[in-house]
Short mmCIF file of C-alpha atoms and ligand atoms in Angstrom, two decimals:
data_model
loop_
_atom_site.label_atom_id
_atom_site.label_comp_id
_atom_site.label_asym_id
_atom_site.label_seq_id
_atom_site.Cartn_x
_atom_site.Cartn_y
_atom_site.Cartn_z
CA MET A 1 -0.22 -0.23 0.03
CA LEU A 2 1.49 3.34 -1.36
CA ALA A 3 1.13 6.24 1.18
CA THR A 4 -1.52 8.61 0.59
CA ASP A 5 1.07 11.74 -0.35
CA ASP A 6 3.49 8.69 -2.83
CA ALA A 7 0.56 7.55 -4.45
CA LEU A 8 -0.64 11.37 -5.68
CA LEU A 9 2.87 11.39 -6.81
CA ARG A 10 3.13 8.75 -9.15
CA ASP A 11 -1.04 9.20 -10.30
CA GLY A 12 0.23 13.47 -10.69
CA VAL A 13 4.31 11.34 -13.03
CA LEU A 14 1.23 8.42 -15.02
CA ALA A 15 -0.85 11.83 -15.49
CA ARG A 16 2.38 13.49 -17.56
CA GLU A 17 2.02 16.45 -14.43
CA ARG A 18 5.40 18.03 -14.93
CA ARG A 19 4.85 19.33 -11.06
CA ALA A 20 4.62 15.57 -10.34
CA LEU A 21 7.58 14.64 -11.83
CA ALA A 22 9.82 17.41 -10.53
CA LYS A 23 8.66 16.56 -6.91
CA THR A 24 9.61 12.43 -7.98
CA ILE A 25 12.73 13.64 -9.41
CA THR A 26 13.64 16.51 -6.25
CA LEU A 27 12.74 12.87 -4.12
CA ILE A 28 15.17 10.82 -5.76
CA GLU A 29 18.29 13.49 -5.76
CA SER A 30 18.21 14.07 -1.56
CA THR A 31 20.05 11.80 0.94
CA ARG A 32 17.82 12.48 2.88
CA ASP A 33 16.83 8.22 4.60
CA ASP A 34 12.94 9.28 4.75
CA HIS A 35 13.02 10.59 1.37
CA GLN A 36 14.71 7.62 -0.33
CA VAL A 37 12.19 5.82 1.17
CA HIS A 38 9.42 7.83 0.07
CA ALA A 39 11.21 7.91 -3.48
CA ARG A 40 11.77 3.65 -3.54
CA ALA A 41 7.68 3.69 -3.69
CA VAL A 42 7.21 6.64 -6.09
CA LEU A 43 9.35 4.55 -8.55
CA GLY A 44 8.30 0.79 -7.87
CA ALA A 45 4.63 1.56 -7.86
CA LEU A 46 6.02 3.35 -11.17
CA LEU A 47 7.96 1.36 -12.17
CA PRO A 48 4.90 -0.73 -14.50
CA HIS A 49 5.42 2.04 -16.62
CA THR A 50 8.59 2.35 -18.29
CA GLY A 51 10.93 0.80 -20.19
CA ARG A 52 8.59 1.79 -23.65
CA SER A 53 10.93 5.49 -23.98
CA LEU A 54 14.19 5.36 -26.67
CA ARG A 55 17.21 6.23 -24.73
CA ILE A 56 20.28 8.52 -26.37
CA GLY A 57 22.92 9.35 -24.52
CA ILE A 58 25.19 12.23 -25.17
CA THR A 59 28.49 12.93 -24.57
CA GLY A 60 31.24 14.88 -26.02
CA VAL A 61 34.09 17.07 -24.40
CA PRO A 62 32.81 20.58 -22.46
CA GLY A 63 32.39 23.15 -25.83
CA VAL A 64 31.41 20.86 -28.56
CA GLY A 65 28.40 22.31 -28.53
CA LYS A 66 26.25 19.47 -27.30
CA SER A 67 23.64 21.58 -25.42
CA THR A 68 22.80 23.46 -28.46
CA PHE A 69 23.29 20.40 -30.37
CA ILE A 70 19.92 18.80 -28.61
CA GLU A 71 18.25 22.43 -27.86
CA ALA A 72 17.91 21.20 -32.07
CA PHE A 73 17.39 18.07 -32.17
CA GLY A 74 15.21 17.87 -29.30
CA LEU A 75 13.09 20.63 -31.23
CA GLN A 76 13.40 18.49 -33.77
CA LEU A 77 12.19 15.33 -32.67
CA ILE A 78 9.03 17.28 -30.55
CA GLU A 79 7.87 18.86 -34.72
CA GLN A 80 7.95 15.32 -35.36
CA GLY A 81 5.58 14.48 -32.55
CA SER A 82 8.01 13.22 -29.80
CA ARG A 83 8.22 13.96 -26.18
CA VAL A 84 11.51 14.03 -25.36
CA ALA A 85 12.69 14.66 -21.78
CA VAL A 86 16.55 16.01 -21.10
CA LEU A 87 19.10 15.05 -18.08
CA ALA A 88 22.22 15.09 -17.38
CA VAL A 89 25.18 13.71 -15.65
CA ASP A 90 27.79 15.83 -14.87
CA PRO A 91 30.45 14.17 -12.69
CA THR A 92 32.41 18.15 -12.03
CA SER A 93 29.20 19.07 -9.76
CA SER A 94 30.17 16.74 -7.19
CA LEU A 95 34.27 17.66 -7.55
CA SER A 96 33.47 21.34 -7.85
CA GLY A 97 29.69 21.60 -6.44
CA GLY A 98 29.28 24.37 -9.39
CA SER A 99 27.66 22.33 -12.50
CA ILE A 100 28.86 22.54 -16.15
CA LEU A 101 25.73 20.59 -17.07
CA GLY A 102 23.82 22.59 -14.94
CA ASP A 103 24.20 26.21 -16.12
CA LYS A 104 20.31 27.91 -16.22
CA THR A 105 21.22 30.15 -19.83
CA ARG A 106 21.78 26.13 -21.91
CA MET A 107 18.50 24.26 -23.83
CA GLU A 108 16.42 28.11 -24.39
CA HIS A 109 13.63 27.43 -26.19
CA LEU A 110 13.81 23.21 -25.78
CA SER A 111 13.90 23.79 -21.78
CA THR A 112 10.04 25.55 -22.14
CA HIS A 113 8.95 24.10 -24.66
CA ALA A 114 5.31 22.60 -23.03
CA SER A 115 6.58 18.89 -25.01
CA ALA A 116 10.42 19.18 -23.31
CA PHE A 117 11.11 18.19 -19.97
CA VAL A 118 15.19 19.33 -18.81
CA ARG A 119 16.96 19.06 -15.62
CA PRO A 120 20.30 19.52 -14.99
CA SER A 121 22.58 17.24 -13.18
CA PRO A 122 22.07 16.60 -9.70
CA ALA A 123 24.32 18.79 -7.35
CA GLY A 124 26.85 16.69 -4.59
CA GLY A 125 27.66 13.46 -4.08
CA ALA A 126 29.86 10.68 -6.30
CA LEU A 127 29.40 9.61 -9.41
CA GLY A 128 28.34 6.37 -8.72
CA GLY A 129 25.13 8.30 -7.04
CA VAL A 130 25.03 10.78 -9.15
CA ALA A 131 24.92 8.03 -12.20
CA ALA A 132 22.58 6.37 -9.46
CA ARG A 133 19.99 8.61 -9.15
CA THR A 134 20.69 10.44 -13.29
CA ARG A 135 19.02 6.18 -13.57
CA GLU A 136 16.28 6.53 -11.39
CA ALA A 137 14.62 10.29 -13.31
CA MET A 138 14.55 9.40 -16.85
CA LEU A 139 12.69 5.21 -15.37
CA ALA A 140 10.10 8.79 -13.88
CA CYS A 141 10.62 10.58 -17.20
CA GLU A 142 9.37 7.41 -18.88
CA ALA A 143 6.31 6.45 -16.57
CA ALA A 144 5.53 10.09 -17.48
CA GLY A 145 5.26 9.41 -21.46
CA PHE A 146 8.40 10.84 -22.92
CA ASP A 147 9.15 8.91 -26.37
CA ILE A 148 12.58 10.34 -26.10
CA VAL A 149 14.96 10.48 -22.77
CA ILE A 150 17.36 12.08 -24.38
CA VAL A 151 21.28 11.38 -21.55
CA GLU A 152 24.15 14.58 -21.96
CA THR A 153 27.33 14.09 -20.13
CA VAL A 154 30.11 16.20 -20.15
CA GLY A 155 33.31 13.17 -21.67
CA VAL A 156 35.50 13.99 -18.89
CA GLY A 157 36.18 10.51 -17.46
CA GLN A 158 34.14 8.08 -16.22
CA SER A 159 31.04 9.32 -16.88
CA GLU A 160 30.27 8.30 -20.32
CA THR A 161 30.72 4.93 -19.02
CA ALA A 162 28.08 5.75 -16.54
CA VAL A 163 25.53 6.86 -19.48
CA ALA A 164 26.04 4.95 -22.30
CA GLY A 165 25.42 2.05 -19.13
CA MET A 166 21.92 3.17 -19.07
CA THR A 167 20.33 4.10 -22.55
CA ASP A 168 20.03 1.81 -25.66
CA VAL A 169 22.30 4.43 -28.32
CA PHE A 170 25.18 7.08 -27.37
CA VAL A 171 26.17 9.68 -29.66
CA LEU A 172 29.68 10.67 -29.52
CA LEU A 173 29.85 14.44 -30.25
CA GLN A 174 33.42 15.98 -31.79
CA LEU A 175 35.24 18.86 -32.77
CA PRO A 176 36.73 18.83 -36.37
CA ASN A 177 40.11 20.33 -35.05
CA ALA A 178 42.78 17.70 -35.95
CA GLY A 179 43.87 15.48 -32.27
CA ASP A 180 40.92 15.32 -31.05
CA GLU A 181 39.36 12.14 -31.94
CA LEU A 182 42.74 10.37 -30.32
CA GLN A 183 41.84 12.23 -27.89
CA SER A 184 38.75 10.66 -27.22
CA MET A 185 40.44 7.33 -28.32
CA LYS A 186 43.50 7.44 -25.35
CA LYS A 187 40.49 8.15 -23.18
CA GLY A 188 38.19 4.65 -24.63
CA VAL A 189 34.98 7.12 -25.00
CA VAL A 190 35.46 6.14 -28.13
CA GLU A 191 34.94 2.42 -28.42
CA LEU A 192 30.80 2.96 -26.02
CA ALA A 193 30.01 4.71 -29.39
CA ASP A 194 27.43 3.37 -31.38
CA ILE A 195 27.32 7.02 -33.70
CA VAL A 196 29.99 9.55 -34.06
CA VAL A 197 29.34 13.46 -35.13
CA ILE A 198 31.78 15.59 -36.15
CA ASN A 199 29.64 19.28 -34.76
CA LYS A 200 30.77 22.09 -36.17
CA ALA A 201 30.65 21.69 -39.57
CA ASP A 202 29.68 24.44 -41.05
CA ILE A 203 33.31 26.63 -40.23
CA ASP A 204 35.22 24.46 -42.29
CA ALA A 205 34.03 21.66 -44.02
CA ARG A 206 37.86 20.86 -45.20
CA ALA A 207 38.39 19.64 -41.81
CA ALA A 208 35.33 18.28 -40.89
CA GLU A 209 35.66 16.07 -43.38
CA SER A 210 39.32 15.39 -42.80
CA ALA A 211 38.45 15.13 -39.16
CA ARG A 212 34.95 12.53 -40.09
CA GLY A 213 37.80 10.18 -42.06
CA ASN A 214 39.87 9.69 -39.29
CA ALA A 215 37.72 9.38 -36.42
CA ALA A 216 36.61 6.85 -39.31
CA ASN A 217 40.06 5.31 -39.67
CA ALA A 218 40.22 5.14 -35.35
CA LEU A 219 36.99 3.32 -35.12
CA MET A 220 38.30 1.09 -37.92
CA MET A 221 40.45 0.14 -35.56
CA LEU A 222 38.20 -1.15 -33.23
CA ARG A 223 36.83 -4.55 -33.22
CA PRO A 224 32.85 -3.58 -33.05
CA SER A 225 30.77 -3.77 -29.98
CA SER A 226 27.77 -5.90 -32.42
CA PRO A 227 28.35 -7.78 -35.64
CA HIS A 228 25.46 -6.46 -37.21
CA TRP A 229 26.52 -2.63 -36.15
CA SER A 230 29.85 -0.18 -37.10
CA PRO A 231 29.55 3.10 -35.88
CA PRO A 232 28.31 5.19 -38.35
CA VAL A 233 30.51 8.90 -38.50
CA LEU A 234 28.62 12.29 -39.52
CA LEU A 235 28.80 15.95 -40.27
CA ALA A 236 26.58 17.63 -38.95
CA SER A 237 25.92 21.86 -37.57
CA ALA A 238 24.05 22.41 -34.09
CA LEU A 239 24.11 26.10 -35.69
CA THR A 240 22.36 25.69 -38.78
CA GLY A 241 20.60 22.26 -38.30
CA ALA A 242 22.58 20.87 -41.02
CA GLY A 243 22.85 16.71 -40.57
CA ILE A 244 20.51 16.91 -37.58
CA ASP A 245 17.73 14.79 -39.37
CA ALA A 246 20.85 12.83 -40.48
CA LEU A 247 21.60 11.63 -36.52
CA TRP A 248 17.43 10.57 -36.28
CA ARG A 249 17.38 8.00 -39.34
CA LYS A 250 20.88 6.84 -38.42
CA ILE A 251 19.62 6.66 -34.65
CA ASP A 252 16.24 4.79 -35.85
CA GLU A 253 18.35 2.77 -37.91
CA TYR A 254 20.82 1.43 -34.73
CA ARG A 255 17.40 0.72 -33.48
CA THR A 256 15.40 -1.79 -36.36
CA ALA A 257 19.47 -3.41 -36.28
CA MET A 258 18.65 -4.01 -32.98
CA GLN A 259 15.55 -5.10 -32.90
CA ALA A 260 15.19 -7.46 -35.69
CA HIS A 261 18.54 -9.09 -33.77
CA GLY A 262 17.36 -9.39 -30.58
CA GLU A 263 20.14 -7.00 -28.56
CA PHE A 264 18.15 -3.89 -28.41
CA ASP A 265 16.16 -5.94 -25.66
CA ALA A 266 18.90 -8.15 -24.81
CA LYS A 267 21.58 -4.65 -23.65
CA ARG A 268 18.52 -3.77 -22.31
CA LYS A 269 18.54 -7.16 -19.82
CA ARG A 270 22.37 -6.22 -19.62
CA GLN A 271 22.17 -3.04 -18.06
CA ALA A 272 19.59 -3.93 -15.37
CA LEU A 273 21.36 -6.57 -13.54
CA ALA A 274 25.00 -5.08 -13.74
CA TRP A 275 23.12 -1.55 -12.53
CA MET A 276 21.72 -5.08 -9.94
CA TRP A 277 25.14 -5.88 -8.77
CA GLN A 278 26.64 -2.26 -8.87
CA ILE A 279 23.04 -1.11 -5.74
CA ILE A 280 24.87 -4.53 -3.86
CA ASP A 281 28.54 -4.08 -4.24
CA GLU A 282 27.95 -0.15 -2.93
CA SER A 283 25.70 -1.79 -0.34
CA LEU A 284 28.19 -4.06 0.99
CA ARG A 285 31.03 -1.76 0.77
CA GLY A 286 28.91 0.63 2.64
CA ARG A 287 27.49 -2.18 5.30
CA PHE A 288 31.08 -3.62 5.45
CA ARG A 289 33.39 0.20 6.72
CA ALA A 290 29.43 0.47 9.55
CA HIS A 291 30.13 -2.89 10.42
CA ALA A 292 31.99 -2.28 14.66
CA ARG A 293 34.10 -4.40 14.45
CA VAL A 294 35.31 -3.91 11.29
CA GLN A 295 36.01 -0.33 12.27
CA GLN A 296 37.62 -0.84 15.57
CA GLU A 297 40.23 -2.92 13.06
CA LEU A 298 40.43 -1.20 10.17
CA THR A 299 42.88 1.83 10.57
CA LYS A 300 45.39 -0.60 12.70
CA ILE A 301 45.74 -3.32 10.00
CA ALA A 302 45.38 -0.78 6.93
CA ALA A 303 47.99 0.77 8.57
CA ALA A 304 49.83 -2.74 8.84
CA VAL A 305 50.03 -3.14 4.94
CA ALA A 306 50.77 0.48 4.62
CA SER A 307 54.43 -0.39 5.67
CA GLY A 308 54.38 -3.55 4.05
CA GLU A 309 53.17 -6.61 7.64
CA THR A 310 51.11 -7.66 6.59
CA SER A 311 49.61 -8.60 3.43
CA ALA A 312 47.41 -7.20 1.20
CA SER A 313 45.27 -10.59 0.35
CA ALA A 314 45.95 -11.79 4.55
CA ALA A 315 44.77 -7.71 5.63
CA ALA A 316 40.86 -8.38 3.08
CA ALA A 317 40.77 -11.98 4.57
CA ARG A 318 41.07 -10.90 8.24
CA LEU A 319 38.62 -7.60 7.91
CA LEU A 320 35.96 -9.57 5.67
CA ALA A 321 35.90 -13.14 8.86
CA LEU A 322 35.59 -9.69 11.48
CA TYR A 323 32.40 -9.09 9.09
CA ALA A 324 31.28 -12.41 8.64
CA THR A 325 31.27 -13.84 11.95
CA ASP A 326 29.04 -11.06 13.00
CA GLU A 327 26.79 -10.51 10.33
CA PRO A 328 23.67 -12.53 11.06
CA ALA A 329 22.20 -14.45 7.95
CA ARG A 330 19.68 -12.94 6.14
P1 LIG B 1 28.46 22.37 -24.56
O1 LIG B 1 29.55 22.97 -23.73
O2 LIG B 1 29.21 20.52 -25.14
O3 LIG B 1 27.35 22.03 -24.33
O4 LIG B 1 28.89 23.46 -26.09
P2 LIG B 1 27.53 24.73 -26.24
O5 LIG B 1 26.18 23.83 -27.05
O6 LIG B 1 27.37 25.53 -25.54
O7 LIG B 1 28.78 24.92 -27.80
C1 LIG B 1 28.88 25.65 -27.59
C2 LIG B 1 29.68 27.77 -27.63
O8 LIG B 1 29.87 26.16 -29.60
C3 LIG B 1 28.76 28.19 -27.97
O9 LIG B 1 28.72 29.24 -28.58
C4 LIG B 1 27.56 27.73 -29.01
O10 LIG B 1 27.01 28.95 -29.72
C5 LIG B 1 29.30 27.06 -30.34
N1 LIG B 1 27.99 26.08 -31.17
C6 LIG B 1 27.63 25.16 -30.97
N2 LIG B 1 27.40 24.25 -32.32
C7 LIG B 1 27.97 24.75 -33.16
C8 LIG B 1 28.56 24.15 -34.21
O11 LIG B 1 27.62 23.89 -35.03
N3 LIG B 1 29.00 25.68 -35.31
C9 LIG B 1 29.27 26.82 -34.75
N4 LIG B 1 30.18 27.68 -35.98
N5 LIG B 1 29.11 27.36 -33.45
C10 LIG B 1 28.06 25.94 -32.46
#
């Protein structure tokens, strides 16, 4: 049985009320234990109504044009009759307290459109927490009837992996400057991409074309993640709108190819299981660290490992044994 407030939120989200959706996401993002209890209850009630959206991940370095691009792309999708939600995973918000993606003036037209819902990244907390909350916010948006959920992330580190792990198709935006594709190669982001887009192609067509060639060559060196898809490289301009519809056609092609081979659902199942294990790992680690006997011994044993007196494996075995002896079987 849901508490009255939770039932109201569930009904509001299902009735596509923005206020109810925003309040639900605020609960999801809250670090207060009592809020988390309500968030879980509401999410549980919404879960049967999720899973019907297309989940698109978009990444790229700051300045590549993500927000300009998503604004143009989102408005086009709305014109075609879709409802579009945009969420963000921003690792910089947890480091600096401020946020590269949180800037209110981003996506000015999209964020005020009746068929769109734009939510900046939750501030604070470790990336794992921010990513988990974004994933849950995505489910709430799906229950609120958004056909397309775009999850945006800044290309600076582990956040791309987190976003690729929660979306159906992952799009990498690149700048047309020589050398940039190599930068991303190093970070392994290209490996995650299902589609690469060279943005700002309006500035210098030749440079853009040569960047496209370089990126295509880089992609050819990688093993494709599916035998049924080779990631294409597109040229676009978020500023003029050129190439935006071509991206949508590619995304549709990708979805059709994956669905034809059962890979679309298989990927979602893998993602859901990976998420479950991540939650288990994190909560076990939290319980381990909070365990009284472990806490008593941890500093001493950690110092012994640091000084070379005890091996890491012996120390881990000792601490895990302390944890296991007192842990009641559940
Ligand atoms: P983000 O940091 O990746 O979100 O990048 P923004 O969307 O804020 O864009 C950074 C700057 O690049 C802004 O001044 C945009 O107007 C500009 N910009 C974005 N896309 C294009 C494009 O396709 N062509 C040109 N010429 N400028 C662009």
